[in-house]
Amino acid sequence: MTLKVYVDRMSKPTRAIITFCKINGIEFEEVKVDIARRQHRSPEFKEINPMGKVPVIVDGRFKLFESHAILIYLAGVFPGVADHWYPSDLFKRAKVQSVLDWHHRNLRQGAAPALGLPLNPQAVAEAEKVLSSSLLKLETIWLKGKGPFLLGGFQPMIADLSLVCELMQLEVVEEETRQRILSPHKKVQKWMDSTRKATQPHFDEVHEIVFKVKTKLQQIKQSEAESRRKSAGTGTSRM
Amino acid sequence: MTLKVYVDRMSKPTRAIITFCKINGIEFEEVKVDIARRQHRSPEFKEINPMGKVPVIVDGRFKLFESHAILIYLAGVFPGVADHWYPSDLFKRAKVQSVLDWHHRNLRQGAAPALGLPLNPQAVAEAEKVLSSSLLKLETIWLKGKGPFLLGGFQPMIADLSLVCELMQLEVVEEETRQRILSPHKKVQKWMDSTRKATQPHFDEVHEIVFKVKTKLQQIKQSEAESRRKSAGTGTSRM
């Protein structure tokens, strides 16, 4: 009985869960639920998750959604998962829980427009405000400790994975925007890099889809710039 | 060494934590952090919670914020807490976690304007949409089971307390708005009532502040209506 994960790698929490399974040697069957084709809204999928969202896991008769709940469950029931991911120490665990809870109404809320949702400019501006304020808190509070990971840890926790996968979505926004948002936070960038390195080669493999989208968007932008240059050139010759 | 809770009963998660402590016989010292006086932004308080938010607990040398993390911690370290609040069974616990995670970007996000935050009309309308959609999911998914509590339980969990305390904020919005939002969801209303009854007399004692604000707002509205009637009367006599 293999664990089934119903996912679309275009989704940020999906990428956290797949990376987690891979790094911890948890065997699973990946069932793609194509969001672009609205498969997550189909009656078949709603039998699995009535909320109509990915990721979901099905472990035997047990179904579960919400990515943090899934990560905690996987860390608890699969014996091969190292303790640092979700520490059994009650005090450490409480702190991880605190980061995970904080995440929802901070980074997650702020990063939503990076998904490419059709939002009005005011909503985008407000989200960027939330994101920047969250990044500042991340840098000055959660990353204050000695180690390279959250809460000063020397090894990554499920919270590191969840938060970094969220921020990886910034890869697909315009470079200028990405720089404006991320560059004031060197410690955040270093931490993202540490988490990426600690979970290789799985991290990059799972994020391949993001890098592909990024390349595609850059190509579109380049060709648009080129045709603007050409038409500007035509304009000059007419003068 | 008594547990200290830094709170303002005007805050919804504060009320969940105080009710939880009282119902479970957890001794605590309540330290008021007056939000209206911006005490949560003071340097002294930021030493306790750098995020500048209530509730926070201090248990000996251990500080913790984020209400769900606090509830889970309290359920784990105080021996008198009955298992149903945060089941030790891994599958049940995972489901509770799923409800708690879902909450952040649903009821909590939708109920924010009920806090009286100065938002633009579009933001209020969008929040009401989130709230109504969340109430529908609450009714048809989380309250689908046999028992009167979430996940079909016959006894309340920390998720029941957290979500109901959130919705109690609707007591202070205009009766017409409250009716429009809540009345389509009879099961939700019944569940709120069950949770309230299961945690009496503490629930009502902790929510006294909400009922007082409600009464005051009703009085203001009545006196406004009266002065409008009077001035309308004056207007008539002038004609």
CSV table of C-alpha atoms in Angstrom, one decimal:
chain,number,residue,atom,x,y,z
A,1,MET,CA,0.0,0.0,0.0
A,2,THR,CA,1.9,3.0,-1.3
A,3,LEU,CA,1.2,6.5,-0.1
A,4,LYS,CA,-0.6,8.5,-2.8
A,5,VAL,CA,0.1,12.2,-3.2
A,6,TYR,CA,-2.4,14.2,-5.3
A,7,VAL,CA,-0.5,17.2,-6.5
A,8,ASP,CA,0.4,19.7,-9.2
A,9,ARG,CA,4.0,20.8,-9.1
A,10,MET,CA,2.9,24.3,-10.1
A,11,SER,CA,1.6,24.6,-6.5
A,12,LYS,CA,4.0,25.8,-3.8
A,13,PRO,CA,2.9,23.5,-0.9
A,14,THR,CA,3.0,20.6,-3.4
A,15,ARG,CA,6.7,21.2,-4.0
A,16,ALA,CA,7.3,21.2,-0.2
A,17,ILE,CA,5.6,17.8,0.3
A,18,ILE,CA,7.3,16.1,-2.7
A,19,THR,CA,10.7,17.4,-1.6
A,20,PHE,CA,10.0,16.2,1.9
A,21,CYS,CA,9.1,12.7,0.8
A,22,LYS,CA,12.1,12.4,-1.5
A,23,ILE,CA,14.6,13.6,1.0
A,24,ASN,CA,13.3,11.3,3.7
A,25,GLY,CA,13.0,8.3,1.4
A,26,ILE,CA,9.3,8.0,1.7
A,27,GLU,CA,7.9,6.0,-1.2
A,28,PHE,CA,4.9,7.6,-2.9
A,29,GLU,CA,2.9,7.6,-6.0
A,30,GLU,CA,2.5,11.0,-7.5
A,31,VAL,CA,-0.9,11.6,-9.0
A,32,LYS,CA,-1.1,14.7,-11.0
A,33,VAL,CA,-4.1,16.9,-10.6
A,34,ASP,CA,-3.8,19.4,-13.4
A,35,ILE,CA,-4.8,22.8,-12.0
A,36,ALA,CA,-4.6,24.5,-15.4
A,37,ARG,CA,-7.2,22.0,-16.7
A,38,ARG,CA,-9.3,22.6,-13.6
A,39,GLN,CA,-9.0,18.9,-12.6
A,40,HIS,CA,-9.0,20.0,-8.9
A,41,ARG,CA,-12.6,21.2,-9.4
A,42,SER,CA,-13.8,17.8,-10.8
A,43,PRO,CA,-16.3,15.7,-8.9
A,44,GLU,CA,-13.8,12.8,-8.9
A,45,PHE,CA,-11.2,14.9,-7.1
A,46,LYS,CA,-13.7,16.5,-4.8
A,47,GLU,CA,-14.3,12.9,-3.5
A,48,ILE,CA,-10.7,13.0,-2.4
A,49,ASN,CA,-10.6,16.6,-1.2
A,50,PRO,CA,-14.0,18.3,-0.9
A,51,MET,CA,-12.1,21.7,-0.6
A,52,GLY,CA,-11.0,21.2,-4.2
A,53,LYS,CA,-7.3,21.9,-3.5
A,54,VAL,CA,-4.0,20.2,-3.9
A,55,PRO,CA,-1.9,18.8,-2.2
A,56,VAL,CA,-3.8,15.9,-0.7
A,57,ILE,CA,-2.4,12.6,0.5
A,58,VAL,CA,-4.2,9.3,0.7
A,59,ASP,CA,-2.5,6.8,3.0
A,60,GLY,CA,-4.6,3.6,2.9
A,61,ARG,CA,-8.0,4.7,4.0
A,62,PHE,CA,-6.7,7.9,5.5
A,63,LYS,CA,-7.1,11.2,3.5
A,64,LEU,CA,-5.5,14.4,4.5
A,65,PHE,CA,-5.2,17.9,3.1
A,66,GLU,CA,-3.5,21.2,4.2
A,67,SER,CA,0.2,21.0,3.6
A,68,HIS,CA,1.4,21.7,7.2
A,69,ALA,CA,-0.9,19.0,8.5
A,70,ILE,CA,0.5,16.6,5.8
A,71,LEU,CA,4.1,17.4,6.6
A,72,ILE,CA,3.5,16.9,10.4
A,73,TYR,CA,1.7,13.6,9.7
A,74,LEU,CA,4.4,12.3,7.4
A,75,ALA,CA,7.1,13.2,9.9
A,76,GLY,CA,5.1,11.3,12.6
A,77,VAL,CA,4.1,8.1,10.8
A,78,PHE,CA,7.1,7.3,8.7
A,79,PRO,CA,9.9,5.9,10.8
A,80,GLY,CA,12.8,7.0,8.6
A,81,VAL,CA,12.2,10.7,9.1
A,82,ALA,CA,15.0,12.4,11.2
A,83,ASP,CA,13.9,14.2,14.3
A,84,HIS,CA,15.1,17.6,13.2
A,85,TRP,CA,12.3,17.9,10.7
A,86,TYR,CA,9.6,18.0,13.4
A,87,PRO,CA,11.4,17.7,16.8
A,88,SER,CA,9.8,15.4,19.4
A,89,ASP,CA,10.9,17.8,22.1
A,90,LEU,CA,7.7,19.6,23.1
A,91,PHE,CA,9.4,23.1,23.4
A,92,LYS,CA,11.1,22.9,20.0
A,93,ARG,CA,7.9,21.5,18.5
A,94,ALA,CA,5.9,24.3,19.9
A,95,LYS,CA,8.3,26.8,18.3
A,96,VAL,CA,8.0,25.1,14.9
A,97,GLN,CA,4.3,25.2,15.2
A,98,SER,CA,4.5,28.9,15.9
A,99,VAL,CA,6.5,29.5,12.7
A,100,LEU,CA,4.0,27.4,10.7
A,101,ASP,CA,1.0,29.2,12.1
A,102,TRP,CA,2.7,32.6,11.5
A,103,HIS,CA,3.3,31.7,7.9
A,104,HIS,CA,-0.3,31.6,6.8
A,105,ARG,CA,-1.2,35.2,7.3
A,106,ASN,CA,2.3,36.5,6.4
A,107,LEU,CA,4.5,35.0,3.7
A,108,ARG,CA,1.7,32.9,2.2
A,109,GLN,CA,-0.7,35.9,2.1
A,110,GLY,CA,1.9,38.2,0.7
A,111,ALA,CA,3.2,35.8,-1.9
A,112,ALA,CA,-0.3,35.1,-3.3
A,113,PRO,CA,-0.1,37.5,-6.3
A,114,ALA,CA,3.2,35.9,-7.4
A,115,LEU,CA,0.9,33.0,-8.3
A,116,GLY,CA,-0.3,35.2,-11.2
A,117,LEU,CA,-3.8,35.5,-9.8
A,118,PRO,CA,-5.9,38.2,-11.5
A,119,LEU,CA,-5.9,40.8,-8.8
A,120,ASN,CA,-6.4,44.5,-9.0
A,121,PRO,CA,-3.3,46.8,-8.6
A,122,GLN,CA,-4.3,47.8,-5.1
A,123,ALA,CA,-4.5,44.2,-4.0
A,124,VAL,CA,-1.0,43.5,-5.6
A,125,ALA,CA,0.4,46.6,-3.8
A,126,GLU,CA,-1.1,45.5,-0.5
A,127,ALA,CA,0.2,41.9,-0.9
A,128,GLU,CA,3.7,43.3,-1.6
A,129,LYS,CA,3.5,45.3,1.6
A,130,VAL,CA,2.5,42.2,3.6
A,131,LEU,CA,5.3,40.2,1.9
A,132,SER,CA,8.0,42.9,2.6
A,133,SER,CA,6.9,43.2,6.2
A,134,SER,CA,6.9,39.4,6.5
A,135,LEU,CA,10.4,39.2,5.1
A,136,LEU,CA,11.7,41.7,7.6
A,137,LYS,CA,10.2,39.7,10.5
A,138,LEU,CA,11.6,36.5,9.0
A,139,GLU,CA,15.0,38.1,8.9
A,140,THR,CA,15.0,39.8,12.3
A,141,ILE,CA,13.0,37.3,14.3
A,142,TRP,CA,12.9,33.8,12.9
A,143,LEU,CA,16.4,33.9,11.4
A,144,LYS,CA,18.0,35.6,14.4
A,145,GLY,CA,19.8,32.5,15.9
A,146,LYS,CA,23.2,31.1,15.3
A,147,GLY,CA,22.5,28.3,12.7
A,148,PRO,CA,21.6,28.9,9.1
A,149,PHE,CA,18.0,27.6,9.5
A,150,LEU,CA,14.8,29.0,11.2
A,151,LEU,CA,14.9,29.3,15.0
A,152,GLY,CA,18.7,29.3,14.8
A,153,GLY,CA,18.7,25.6,13.8
A,154,PHE,CA,21.6,23.8,12.3
A,155,GLN,CA,19.4,21.4,10.4
A,156,PRO,CA,16.2,22.2,8.4
A,157,MET,CA,12.7,21.7,9.8
A,158,ILE,CA,9.4,21.3,8.0
A,159,ALA,CA,8.9,25.0,8.5
A,160,ASP,CA,12.1,25.8,6.5
A,161,LEU,CA,10.9,23.7,3.6
A,162,SER,CA,7.4,25.2,3.6
A,163,LEU,CA,8.5,28.8,3.8
A,164,VAL,CA,11.3,28.5,1.3
A,165,CYS,CA,9.0,26.7,-1.2
A,166,GLU,CA,6.6,29.6,-0.9
A,167,LEU,CA,9.3,32.1,-1.6
A,168,MET,CA,10.6,30.2,-4.6
A,169,GLN,CA,7.5,31.4,-6.4
A,170,LEU,CA,9.3,34.8,-6.6
A,171,GLU,CA,11.4,33.1,-9.3
A,172,VAL,CA,8.6,33.6,-11.8
A,173,VAL,CA,7.9,37.3,-11.1
A,174,GLU,CA,9.8,40.0,-13.1
A,175,GLU,CA,13.5,40.2,-12.1
A,176,GLU,CA,13.1,43.8,-11.2
A,177,THR,CA,10.2,43.1,-8.8
A,178,ARG,CA,12.0,40.1,-7.4
A,179,GLN,CA,15.2,42.1,-6.7
A,180,ARG,CA,13.2,44.9,-5.1
A,181,ILE,CA,11.5,42.5,-2.7
A,182,LEU,CA,14.3,40.1,-1.9
A,183,SER,CA,17.5,42.1,-2.1
A,184,PRO,CA,17.1,44.0,1.2
A,185,HIS,CA,17.1,40.7,3.0
A,186,LYS,CA,20.5,39.1,2.6
A,187,LYS,CA,19.9,36.7,5.5
A,188,VAL,CA,16.7,35.4,3.9
A,189,GLN,CA,18.5,34.8,0.6
A,190,LYS,CA,21.3,32.9,2.5
A,191,TRP,CA,18.7,30.8,4.3
A,192,MET,CA,16.9,30.0,1.1
A,193,ASP,CA,20.2,28.9,-0.3
A,194,SER,CA,21.0,26.7,2.7
A,195,THR,CA,17.6,25.0,2.6
A,196,ARG,CA,18.0,24.4,-1.1
A,197,LYS,CA,21.5,22.9,-0.6
A,198,ALA,CA,20.3,20.7,2.4
A,199,THR,CA,17.6,19.2,0.2
A,200,GLN,CA,19.5,18.6,-3.1
A,201,PRO,CA,19.2,17.1,-5.6
A,202,HIS,CA,15.5,16.8,-4.9
A,203,PHE,CA,14.9,20.5,-4.3
A,204,ASP,CA,16.0,21.5,-7.8
A,205,GLU,CA,14.4,18.5,-9.4
A,206,VAL,CA,11.0,19.4,-7.9
A,207,HIS,CA,11.5,23.1,-8.8
A,208,GLU,CA,12.4,22.3,-12.4
A,209,ILE,CA,8.9,23.4,-13.4
A,210,VAL,CA,9.5,26.8,-11.8
A,211,PHE,CA,12.8,27.3,-13.6
A,212,LYS,CA,11.2,26.3,-16.9
A,213,VAL,CA,8.4,28.9,-16.4
A,214,LYS,CA,11.0,31.5,-15.5
A,215,THR,CA,13.0,30.8,-18.7
A,216,LYS,CA,9.8,31.0,-20.8
A,217,LEU,CA,8.7,34.3,-19.3
A,218,GLN,CA,12.2,35.7,-19.9
A,219,GLN,CA,12.0,34.6,-23.6
A,220,ILE,CA,8.6,36.2,-24.0
A,221,LYS,CA,9.9,39.4,-22.5
A,222,GLN,CA,13.0,39.4,-24.7
A,223,SER,CA,11.0,38.9,-27.9
A,224,GLU,CA,8.5,41.6,-26.9
A,225,ALA,CA,11.4,44.0,-26.3
A,226,GLU,CA,12.9,43.0,-29.7
A,227,SER,CA,9.7,43.7,-31.5
A,228,ARG,CA,9.4,47.0,-29.7
A,229,ARG,CA,12.9,47.9,-30.8
A,230,LYS,CA,12.1,46.8,-34.4
A,231,SER,CA,8.9,48.9,-34.6
A,232,ALA,CA,10.7,51.8,-33.1
A,233,GLY,CA,13.4,51.4,-35.8
A,234,THR,CA,10.7,51.4,-38.5
A,235,GLY,CA,9.3,54.6,-36.9
A,236,THR,CA,12.7,56.2,-37.3
A,237,SER,CA,13.2,55.2,-41.0
A,238,ARG,CA,9.8,56.8,-41.8
A,239,MET,CA,10.8,60.1,-40.4
B,1,MET,CA,6.1,29.3,38.8
B,2,THR,CA,2.7,30.3,37.3
B,3,LEU,CA,2.0,30.4,33.6
B,4,LYS,CA,1.7,34.0,32.4
B,5,VAL,CA,-0.7,34.8,29.6
B,6,TYR,CA,-0.2,38.2,28.0
B,7,VAL,CA,-3.6,39.1,26.5
B,8,ASP,CA,-6.3,41.5,25.7
B,9,ARG,CA,-9.8,40.0,25.8
B,10,MET,CA,-10.7,42.2,22.9
B,11,SER,CA,-8.6,39.8,20.8
B,12,LYS,CA,-10.4,36.6,19.5
B,13,PRO,CA,-7.5,34.2,20.0
B,14,THR,CA,-7.0,35.6,23.5
B,15,ARG,CA,-10.5,34.5,24.3
B,16,ALA,CA,-9.8,31.0,23.0
B,17,ILE,CA,-6.7,30.6,25.2
B,18,ILE,CA,-8.3,32.0,28.4
B,19,THR,CA,-11.4,29.8,28.0
B,20,PHE,CA,-9.1,26.8,27.3
B,21,CYS,CA,-7.1,27.4,30.5
B,22,LYS,CA,-10.2,27.9,32.6
B,23,ILE,CA,-12.1,24.9,31.4
B,24,ASN,CA,-9.0,22.7,31.9
B,25,GLY,CA,-8.1,24.0,35.3
B,26,ILE,CA,-4.8,25.4,34.2
B,27,GLU,CA,-3.7,28.1,36.6
B,28,PHE,CA,-2.4,31.3,35.0
B,29,GLU,CA,-1.8,34.9,35.6
B,30,GLU,CA,-3.5,37.2,33.2
B,31,VAL,CA,-1.4,40.1,32.2
B,32,LYS,CA,-3.4,42.7,30.2
B,33,VAL,CA,-1.7,44.2,27.2
B,34,ASP,CA,-4.1,47.0,26.3
B,35,ILE,CA,-4.3,47.1,22.5
B,36,ALA,CA,-6.3,50.3,22.4
B,37,ARG,CA,-3.5,52.0,24.3
B,38,ARG,CA,-1.0,50.4,21.8
B,39,GLN,CA,0.8,48.6,24.7
B,40,HIS,CA,1.4,45.7,22.3
B,41,ARG,CA,3.7,48.0,20.4
B,42,SER,CA,5.8,49.1,23.4
B,43,PRO,CA,9.5,48.1,23.6
B,44,GLU,CA,8.7,46.2,26.9
B,45,PHE,CA,6.1,44.1,25.2
B,46,LYS,CA,8.3,43.5,22.2
B,47,GLU,CA,10.9,41.9,24.5
B,48,ILE,CA,8.2,39.3,25.1
B,49,ASN,CA,6.8,39.1,21.6
B,50,PRO,CA,8.9,40.8,18.9
B,51,MET,CA,5.9,40.4,16.5
B,52,GLY,CA,4.0,42.9,18.8
B,53,LYS,CA,0.9,40.8,19.0
B,54,VAL,CA,-1.2,39.1,21.7
B,55,PRO,CA,-1.7,36.4,22.9
B,56,VAL,CA,1.6,35.3,24.2
B,57,ILE,CA,2.4,32.9,27.0
B,58,VAL,CA,5.5,32.8,29.2
B,59,ASP,CA,6.0,29.4,30.9
B,60,GLY,CA,9.1,29.8,33.0
B,61,ARG,CA,11.8,30.6,30.6
B,62,PHE,CA,9.7,29.6,27.6
B,63,LYS,CA,7.9,32.2,25.5
B,64,LEU,CA,5.4,31.3,22.8
B,65,PHE,CA,3.1,33.2,20.5
B,66,GLU,CA,0.6,32.2,17.8
B,67,SER,CA,-2.6,31.0,19.4
B,68,HIS,CA,-2.8,27.5,17.8
B,69,ALA,CA,0.8,26.8,18.8
B,70,ILE,CA,-0.1,27.9,22.3
B,71,LEU,CA,-3.2,25.7,22.5
B,72,ILE,CA,-1.3,22.7,21.3
B,73,TYR,CA,1.5,23.4,23.8
B,74,LEU,CA,-0.9,23.8,26.7
B,75,ALA,CA,-2.7,20.6,25.8
B,76,GLY,CA,0.7,18.8,25.7
B,77,VAL,CA,2.4,20.0,28.8
B,78,PHE,CA,-0.5,20.3,31.3
B,79,PRO,CA,-1.4,16.9,32.6
B,80,GLY,CA,-5.0,17.7,33.4
B,81,VAL,CA,-6.1,18.3,29.8
B,82,ALA,CA,-8.5,15.7,28.5
B,83,ASP,CA,-7.4,13.9,25.4
B,84,HIS,CA,-10.3,15.0,23.2
B,85,TRP,CA,-9.0,18.6,23.1
B,86,TYR,CA,-5.9,17.5,21.1
B,87,PRO,CA,-6.1,13.8,20.5
B,88,SER,CA,-3.0,11.7,20.9
B,89,ASP,CA,-4.1,9.4,18.1
B,90,LEU,CA,-2.0,10.4,15.1
B,91,PHE,CA,-4.8,10.2,12.6
B,92,LYS,CA,-7.2,12.3,14.7
B,93,ARG,CA,-4.5,14.7,15.5
B,94,ALA,CA,-3.6,15.2,11.8
B,95,LYS,CA,-7.3,16.0,11.1
B,96,VAL,CA,-7.4,18.6,13.9
B,97,GLN,CA,-4.2,20.1,12.4
B,98,SER,CA,-5.9,20.2,9.0
B,99,VAL,CA,-8.8,22.2,10.4
B,100,LEU,CA,-6.5,24.6,12.3
B,101,ASP,CA,-4.4,25.2,9.2
B,102,TRP,CA,-7.5,25.7,7.0
B,103,HIS,CA,-8.8,28.3,9.5
B,104,HIS,CA,-6.0,30.9,8.9
B,105,ARG,CA,-6.9,31.7,5.3
B,106,ASN,CA,-10.6,31.1,5.6
B,107,LEU,CA,-12.6,32.1,8.7
B,108,ARG,CA,-9.8,34.2,10.2
B,109,GLN,CA,-9.2,36.1,6.9
B,110,GLY,CA,-12.9,36.6,6.3
B,111,ALA,CA,-13.7,37.7,9.9
B,112,ALA,CA,-10.9,40.4,10.0
B,113,PRO,CA,-13.2,43.3,9.0
B,114,ALA,CA,-15.5,42.4,11.9
B,115,LEU,CA,-12.6,43.6,14.1
B,116,GLY,CA,-13.5,47.1,13.0
B,117,LEU,CA,-10.3,47.6,11.0
B,118,PRO,CA,-10.4,50.7,8.8
B,119,LEU,CA,-10.8,48.9,5.4
B,120,ASN,CA,-12.1,50.2,2.1
B,121,PRO,CA,-15.6,48.9,1.0
B,122,GLN,CA,-14.1,46.6,-1.6
B,123,ALA,CA,-11.9,44.9,1.0
B,124,VAL,CA,-14.9,44.5,3.3
B,125,ALA,CA,-17.0,43.0,0.5
B,126,GLU,CA,-14.2,40.6,-0.4
B,127,ALA,CA,-13.7,39.6,3.2
B,128,GLU,CA,-17.5,38.9,3.5
B,129,LYS,CA,-17.2,36.7,0.4
B,130,VAL,CA,-14.3,34.8,2.0
B,131,LEU,CA,-16.3,34.5,5.2
B,132,SER,CA,-19.5,33.2,3.5
B,133,SER,CA,-17.6,30.7,1.4
B,134,SER,CA,-15.7,29.5,4.5
B,135,LEU,CA,-19.0,29.1,6.5
B,136,LEU,CA,-20.4,27.0,3.7
B,137,LYS,CA,-17.3,24.8,3.8
B,138,LEU,CA,-17.5,24.6,7.5
B,139,GLU,CA,-21.1,23.5,7.4
B,140,THR,CA,-20.8,21.0,4.5
B,141,ILE,CA,-17.3,19.6,5.2
B,142,TRP,CA,-16.0,20.1,8.7
B,143,LEU,CA,-19.4,19.7,10.4
B,144,LYS,CA,-20.6,16.8,8.2
B,145,GLY,CA,-20.2,14.1,10.9
B,146,LYS,CA,-22.5,12.7,13.5
B,147,GLY,CA,-21.5,14.6,16.6
B,148,PRO,CA,-22.2,18.2,17.3
B,149,PHE,CA,-18.5,19.2,17.0
B,150,LEU,CA,-16.0,19.5,14.2
B,151,LEU,CA,-15.0,16.3,12.4
B,152,GLY,CA,-18.1,14.8,13.8
B,153,GLY,CA,-16.8,14.7,17.3
B,154,PHE,CA,-18.8,14.2,20.4
B,155,GLN,CA,-16.5,16.4,22.5
B,156,PRO,CA,-14.9,19.7,21.6
B,157,MET,CA,-11.3,20.0,20.3
B,158,ILE,CA,-9.0,23.0,20.4
B,159,ALA,CA,-10.1,23.7,16.8
B,160,ASP,CA,-13.8,24.1,17.9
B,161,LEU,CA,-12.7,26.6,20.5
B,162,SER,CA,-10.5,28.6,18.1
B,163,LEU,CA,-13.0,28.8,15.3
B,164,VAL,CA,-16.0,29.6,17.5
B,165,CYS,CA,-14.1,32.3,19.3
B,166,GLU,CA,-13.3,33.8,15.9
B,167,LEU,CA,-16.9,33.8,14.8
B,168,MET,CA,-18.1,35.3,18.1
B,169,GLN,CA,-16.7,38.5,16.8
B,170,LEU,CA,-19.8,38.7,14.6
B,171,GLU,CA,-21.7,39.7,17.8
B,172,VAL,CA,-20.3,43.2,17.4
B,173,VAL,CA,-21.3,43.8,13.7
B,174,GLU,CA,-24.7,45.2,12.9
B,175,GLU,CA,-27.5,42.7,13.5
B,176,GLU,CA,-28.6,42.9,9.8
B,177,THR,CA,-25.1,42.0,8.6
B,178,ARG,CA,-24.7,39.3,11.2
B,179,GLN,CA,-28.0,37.7,10.2
B,180,ARG,CA,-27.2,37.9,6.5
B,181,ILE,CA,-23.9,36.1,7.1
B,182,LEU,CA,-24.9,33.5,9.7
B,183,SER,CA,-28.5,32.7,9.1
B,184,PRO,CA,-28.0,30.5,6.0
B,185,HIS,CA,-25.9,28.2,8.2
B,186,LYS,CA,-28.1,26.6,10.8
B,187,LYS,CA,-25.6,23.8,11.5
B,188,VAL,CA,-22.8,26.4,12.2
B,189,GLN,CA,-25.1,28.2,14.6
B,190,LYS,CA,-25.9,25.0,16.4
B,191,TRP,CA,-22.2,24.0,16.6
B,192,MET,CA,-21.4,27.5,18.0
B,193,ASP,CA,-24.1,26.9,20.6
B,194,SER,CA,-22.8,23.4,21.5
B,195,THR,CA,-19.2,24.7,21.9
B,196,ARG,CA,-20.4,27.6,24.1
B,197,LYS,CA,-22.5,25.2,26.3
B,198,ALA,CA,-19.6,22.7,26.6
B,199,THR,CA,-17.3,25.4,27.9
B,200,GLN,CA,-19.6,27.3,30.3
B,201,PRO,CA,-19.5,29.2,32.5
B,202,HIS,CA,-16.1,30.2,31.3
B,203,PHE,CA,-17.1,30.9,27.7
B,204,ASP,CA,-19.6,33.6,28.6
B,205,GLU,CA,-17.4,35.1,31.3
B,206,VAL,CA,-14.5,35.5,28.8
B,207,HIS,CA,-16.9,36.9,26.2
B,208,GLU,CA,-18.5,39.4,28.6
B,209,ILE,CA,-16.4,42.1,26.9
B,210,VAL,CA,-17.9,41.3,23.5
B,211,PHE,CA,-21.5,41.4,24.9
B,212,LYS,CA,-20.8,44.7,26.5
B,213,VAL,CA,-19.4,46.2,23.3
B,214,LYS,CA,-22.5,44.8,21.5
B,215,THR,CA,-24.9,46.5,24.0
B,216,LYS,CA,-23.0,49.8,23.7
B,217,LEU,CA,-23.1,49.8,19.9
B,218,GLN,CA,-26.8,49.0,20.0
B,219,GLN,CA,-27.4,52.0,22.4
B,220,ILE,CA,-25.4,54.3,20.1
B,221,LYS,CA,-27.4,53.1,17.1
B,222,GLN,CA,-30.7,53.7,19.0
B,223,SER,CA,-29.8,57.2,20.1
B,224,GLU,CA,-28.7,58.0,16.5
B,225,ALA,CA,-32.0,56.8,15.2
B,226,GLU,CA,-33.8,58.8,17.8
B,227,SER,CA,-32.0,62.0,16.9
B,228,ARG,CA,-32.7,61.4,13.2
B,229,ARG,CA,-36.4,61.0,14.0
B,230,LYS,CA,-36.3,64.2,16.1
B,231,SER,CA,-34.6,66.2,13.4
B,232,ALA,CA,-37.0,64.8,10.8
B,233,GLY,CA,-39.8,65.9,13.1
B,234,THR,CA,-38.3,69.4,13.3
B,235,GLY,CA,-38.0,69.4,9.5
B,236,THR,CA,-41.7,68.6,9.2
B,237,SER,CA,-42.8,71.4,11.5
B,238,ARG,CA,-40.8,73.9,9.4
B,239,MET,CA,-42.7,73.0,6.3
